[in-house]
Short mmCIF file of C-alpha atoms in Angstrom, two decimals:
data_model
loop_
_atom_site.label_atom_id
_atom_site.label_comp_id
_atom_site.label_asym_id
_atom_site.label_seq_id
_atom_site.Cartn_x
_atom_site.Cartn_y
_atom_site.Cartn_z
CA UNK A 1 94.44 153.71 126.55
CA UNK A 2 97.04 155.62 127.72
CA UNK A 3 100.11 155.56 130.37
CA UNK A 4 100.77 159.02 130.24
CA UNK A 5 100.12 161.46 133.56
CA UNK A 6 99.39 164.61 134.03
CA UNK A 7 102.28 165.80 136.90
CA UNK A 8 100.51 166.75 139.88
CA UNK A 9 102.56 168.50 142.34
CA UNK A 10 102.11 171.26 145.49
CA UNK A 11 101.78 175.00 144.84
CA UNK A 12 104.76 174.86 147.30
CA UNK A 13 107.20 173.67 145.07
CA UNK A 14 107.33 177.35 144.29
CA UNK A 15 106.72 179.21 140.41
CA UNK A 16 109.98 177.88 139.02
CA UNK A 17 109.17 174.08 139.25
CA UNK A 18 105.94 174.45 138.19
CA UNK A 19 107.23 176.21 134.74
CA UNK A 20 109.48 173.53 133.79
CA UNK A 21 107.01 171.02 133.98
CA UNK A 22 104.49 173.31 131.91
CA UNK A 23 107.22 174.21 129.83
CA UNK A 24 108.22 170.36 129.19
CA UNK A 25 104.92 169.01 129.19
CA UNK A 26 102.45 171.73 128.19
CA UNK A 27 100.20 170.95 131.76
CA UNK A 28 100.70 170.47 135.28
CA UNK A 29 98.07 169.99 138.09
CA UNK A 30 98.74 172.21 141.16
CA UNK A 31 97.40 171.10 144.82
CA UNK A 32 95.96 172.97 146.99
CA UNK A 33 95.72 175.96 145.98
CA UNK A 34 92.34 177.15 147.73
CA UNK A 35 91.33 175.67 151.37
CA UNK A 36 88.02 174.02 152.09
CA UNK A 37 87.09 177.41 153.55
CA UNK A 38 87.37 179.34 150.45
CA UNK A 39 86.15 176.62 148.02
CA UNK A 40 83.11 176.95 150.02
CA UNK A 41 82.36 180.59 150.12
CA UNK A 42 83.75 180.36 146.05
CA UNK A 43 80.30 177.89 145.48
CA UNK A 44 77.86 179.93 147.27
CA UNK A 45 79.33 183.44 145.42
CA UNK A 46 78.69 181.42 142.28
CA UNK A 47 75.54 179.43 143.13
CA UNK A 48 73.08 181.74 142.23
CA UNK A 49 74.50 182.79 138.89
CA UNK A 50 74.80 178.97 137.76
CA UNK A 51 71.42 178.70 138.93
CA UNK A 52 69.77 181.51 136.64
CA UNK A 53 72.34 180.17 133.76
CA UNK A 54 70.73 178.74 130.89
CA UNK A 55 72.51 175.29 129.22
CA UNK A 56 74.76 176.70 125.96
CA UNK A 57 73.94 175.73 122.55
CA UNK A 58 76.44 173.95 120.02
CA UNK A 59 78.79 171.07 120.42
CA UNK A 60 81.27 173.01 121.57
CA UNK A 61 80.05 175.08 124.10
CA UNK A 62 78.34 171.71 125.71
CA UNK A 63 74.25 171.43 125.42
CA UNK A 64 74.85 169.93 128.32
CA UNK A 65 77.11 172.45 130.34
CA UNK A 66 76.38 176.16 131.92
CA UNK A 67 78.82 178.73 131.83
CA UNK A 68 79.10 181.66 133.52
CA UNK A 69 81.42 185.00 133.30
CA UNK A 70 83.07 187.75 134.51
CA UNK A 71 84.15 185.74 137.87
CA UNK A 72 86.44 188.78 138.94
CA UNK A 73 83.00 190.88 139.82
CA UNK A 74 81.05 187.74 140.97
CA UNK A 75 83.15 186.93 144.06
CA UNK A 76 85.75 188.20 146.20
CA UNK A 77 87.20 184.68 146.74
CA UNK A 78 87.99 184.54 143.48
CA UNK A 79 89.34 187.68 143.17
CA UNK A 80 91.71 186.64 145.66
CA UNK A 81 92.11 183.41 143.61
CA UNK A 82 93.05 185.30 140.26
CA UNK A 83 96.17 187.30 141.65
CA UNK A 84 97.47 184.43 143.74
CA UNK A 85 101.47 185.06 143.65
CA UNK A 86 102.61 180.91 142.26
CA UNK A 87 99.68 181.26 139.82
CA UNK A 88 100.80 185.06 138.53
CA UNK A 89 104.87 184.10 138.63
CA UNK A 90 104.05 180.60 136.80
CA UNK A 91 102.15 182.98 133.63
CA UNK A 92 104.73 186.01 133.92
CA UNK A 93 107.72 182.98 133.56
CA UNK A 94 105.49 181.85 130.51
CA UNK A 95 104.31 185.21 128.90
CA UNK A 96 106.80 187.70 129.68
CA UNK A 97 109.26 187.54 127.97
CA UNK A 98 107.30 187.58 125.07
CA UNK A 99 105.23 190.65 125.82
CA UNK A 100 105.18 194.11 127.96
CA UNK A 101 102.78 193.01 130.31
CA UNK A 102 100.37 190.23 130.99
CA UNK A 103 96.56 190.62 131.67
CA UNK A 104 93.54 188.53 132.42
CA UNK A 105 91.59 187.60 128.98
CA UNK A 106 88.49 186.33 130.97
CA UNK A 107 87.08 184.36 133.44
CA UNK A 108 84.51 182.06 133.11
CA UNK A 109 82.73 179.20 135.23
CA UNK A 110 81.88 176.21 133.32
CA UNK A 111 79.02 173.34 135.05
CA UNK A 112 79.04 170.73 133.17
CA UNK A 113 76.01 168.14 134.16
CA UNK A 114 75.51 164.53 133.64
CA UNK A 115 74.94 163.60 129.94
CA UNK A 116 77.47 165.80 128.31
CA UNK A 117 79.49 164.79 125.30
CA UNK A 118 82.85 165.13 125.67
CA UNK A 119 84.53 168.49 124.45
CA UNK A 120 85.87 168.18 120.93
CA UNK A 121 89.82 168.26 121.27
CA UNK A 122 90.81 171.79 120.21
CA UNK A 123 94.02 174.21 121.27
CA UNK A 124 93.02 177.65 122.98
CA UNK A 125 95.40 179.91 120.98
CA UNK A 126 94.09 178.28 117.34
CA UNK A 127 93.39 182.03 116.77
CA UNK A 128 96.87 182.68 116.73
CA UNK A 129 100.08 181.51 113.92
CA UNK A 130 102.02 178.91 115.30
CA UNK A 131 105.77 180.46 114.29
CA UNK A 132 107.76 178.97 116.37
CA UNK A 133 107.21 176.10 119.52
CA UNK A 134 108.72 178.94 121.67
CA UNK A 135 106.41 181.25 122.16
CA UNK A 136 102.81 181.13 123.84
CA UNK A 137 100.17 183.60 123.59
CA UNK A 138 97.69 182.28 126.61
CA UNK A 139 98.10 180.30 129.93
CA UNK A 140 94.84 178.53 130.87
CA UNK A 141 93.91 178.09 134.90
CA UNK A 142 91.13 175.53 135.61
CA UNK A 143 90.53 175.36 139.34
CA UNK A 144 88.20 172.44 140.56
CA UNK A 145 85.09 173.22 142.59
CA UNK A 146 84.37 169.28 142.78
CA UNK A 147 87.07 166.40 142.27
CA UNK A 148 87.73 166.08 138.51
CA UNK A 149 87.94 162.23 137.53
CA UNK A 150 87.90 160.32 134.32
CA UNK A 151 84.35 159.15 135.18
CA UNK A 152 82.78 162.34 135.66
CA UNK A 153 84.48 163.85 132.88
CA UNK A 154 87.76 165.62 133.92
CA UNK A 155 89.63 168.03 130.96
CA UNK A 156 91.92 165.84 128.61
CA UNK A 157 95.73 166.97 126.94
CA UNK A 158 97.80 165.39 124.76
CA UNK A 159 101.20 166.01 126.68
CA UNK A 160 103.67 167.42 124.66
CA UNK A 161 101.55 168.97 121.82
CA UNK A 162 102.27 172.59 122.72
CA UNK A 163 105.73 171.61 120.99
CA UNK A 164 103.78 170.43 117.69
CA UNK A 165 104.62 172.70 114.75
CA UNK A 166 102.65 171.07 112.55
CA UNK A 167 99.43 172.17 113.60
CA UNK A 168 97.50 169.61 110.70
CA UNK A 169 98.55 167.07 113.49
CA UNK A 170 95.95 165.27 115.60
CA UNK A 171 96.41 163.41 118.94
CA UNK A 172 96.59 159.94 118.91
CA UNK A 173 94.68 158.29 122.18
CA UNK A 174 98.23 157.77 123.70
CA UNK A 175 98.86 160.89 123.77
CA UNK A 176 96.39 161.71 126.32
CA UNK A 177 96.13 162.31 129.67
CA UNK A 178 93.70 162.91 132.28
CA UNK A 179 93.45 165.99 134.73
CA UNK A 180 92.21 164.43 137.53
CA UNK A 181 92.25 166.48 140.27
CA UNK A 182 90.51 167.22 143.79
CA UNK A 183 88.24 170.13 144.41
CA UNK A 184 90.61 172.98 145.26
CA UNK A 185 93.88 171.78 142.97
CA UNK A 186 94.10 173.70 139.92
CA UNK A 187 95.52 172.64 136.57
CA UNK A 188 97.85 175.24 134.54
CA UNK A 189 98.50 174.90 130.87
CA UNK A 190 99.73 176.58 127.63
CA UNK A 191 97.03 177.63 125.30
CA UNK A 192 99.00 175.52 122.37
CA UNK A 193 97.88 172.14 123.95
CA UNK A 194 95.27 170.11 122.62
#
């Protein structure tokens, strides 16, 4: 097993921080970024669509697991949620330099229920030529709606591989860490992380 941790800190330690631990590690959990208050009117905005939503097919989508798009025209809340200012500063630090301007690729609500197989390990830019260690193409925002924990299946990284050039290379188990997290805290990572 592994001893590695996924850095969990405040979204008040301001856009800066939070890069240089994404930038170092690849991941960082962020607390608190949406209230009780808004997590709640979040659910019931999404409720309904989750309920209608049929379970995916293929191992990779999750036979086990509903999923859900275009967030943005779902629920006000989450509109809110999508331009918050640490969030947008944290992906312009990441992406701009790199590019004119930065845009949301999509948003998507994932329910996974009890019986699903774990994900298979995968990067989210694996689309994309890995040049250089440098520069990223995506930056990845999972907020919670329920705690995330290693026994209900939170999302796994192996810390540091957004740095691997060799993309033939495959975590070993202690590389990994867990995203465990409390409904509300989001977790913000590179797209070149496994």
């Amino acid at each position: 097993m592994t001893n590695k941790k996924i850095e969990n800190i405040p979204a008040s330690v301001g856009a800066d921080c939070i890069y240089e631990i994404i930038d170092r590690d690849g991941v960082a959990v962020v607390s608190n970024l949406l209230d009780e208050d808004s997590l709640h009117h979040l659910r019931d905005d999404l409720n309904p669509s989750f309920d209608a939503a049929q379970f995916c097919q293929g191992v990779y989508f999750g036979v086990r697991t509903k999923r859900i798009h275009s967030l943005v025209l779902k629920s006000e809340t989450y509109r809110k949620f999508a331009v918050l200012t640490v969030t947008v500063d944290v992906a312009k630090r990441i992406l701009g330099p790199y590019c004119e301007k930065i845009q949301i690729n999509g948003t998507q609500g994932i329910e996974i229920w009890p019986g699903a197989p774990e994900q298979i390990l995968h990067r989210d830019d694996q689309k994309f030529p890995r040049l250089t260690d440098k520069i990223q193409y995506m930056v990845n925002i999972i907020l919670a709606l329920t705690d995330f924990t290693i026994e209900n299946g939170c999302t796994r990284f192996a810390i540091g591989s957004h740095r691997w050039l060799d993309r033939s290379r495959e975590p070993a188990p202690e590389d990994m860490a867990f995203a465990e997290m409390k409904a509300g805290d989001a977790v913000i990572f590179v797209g070149s992380i496994f």
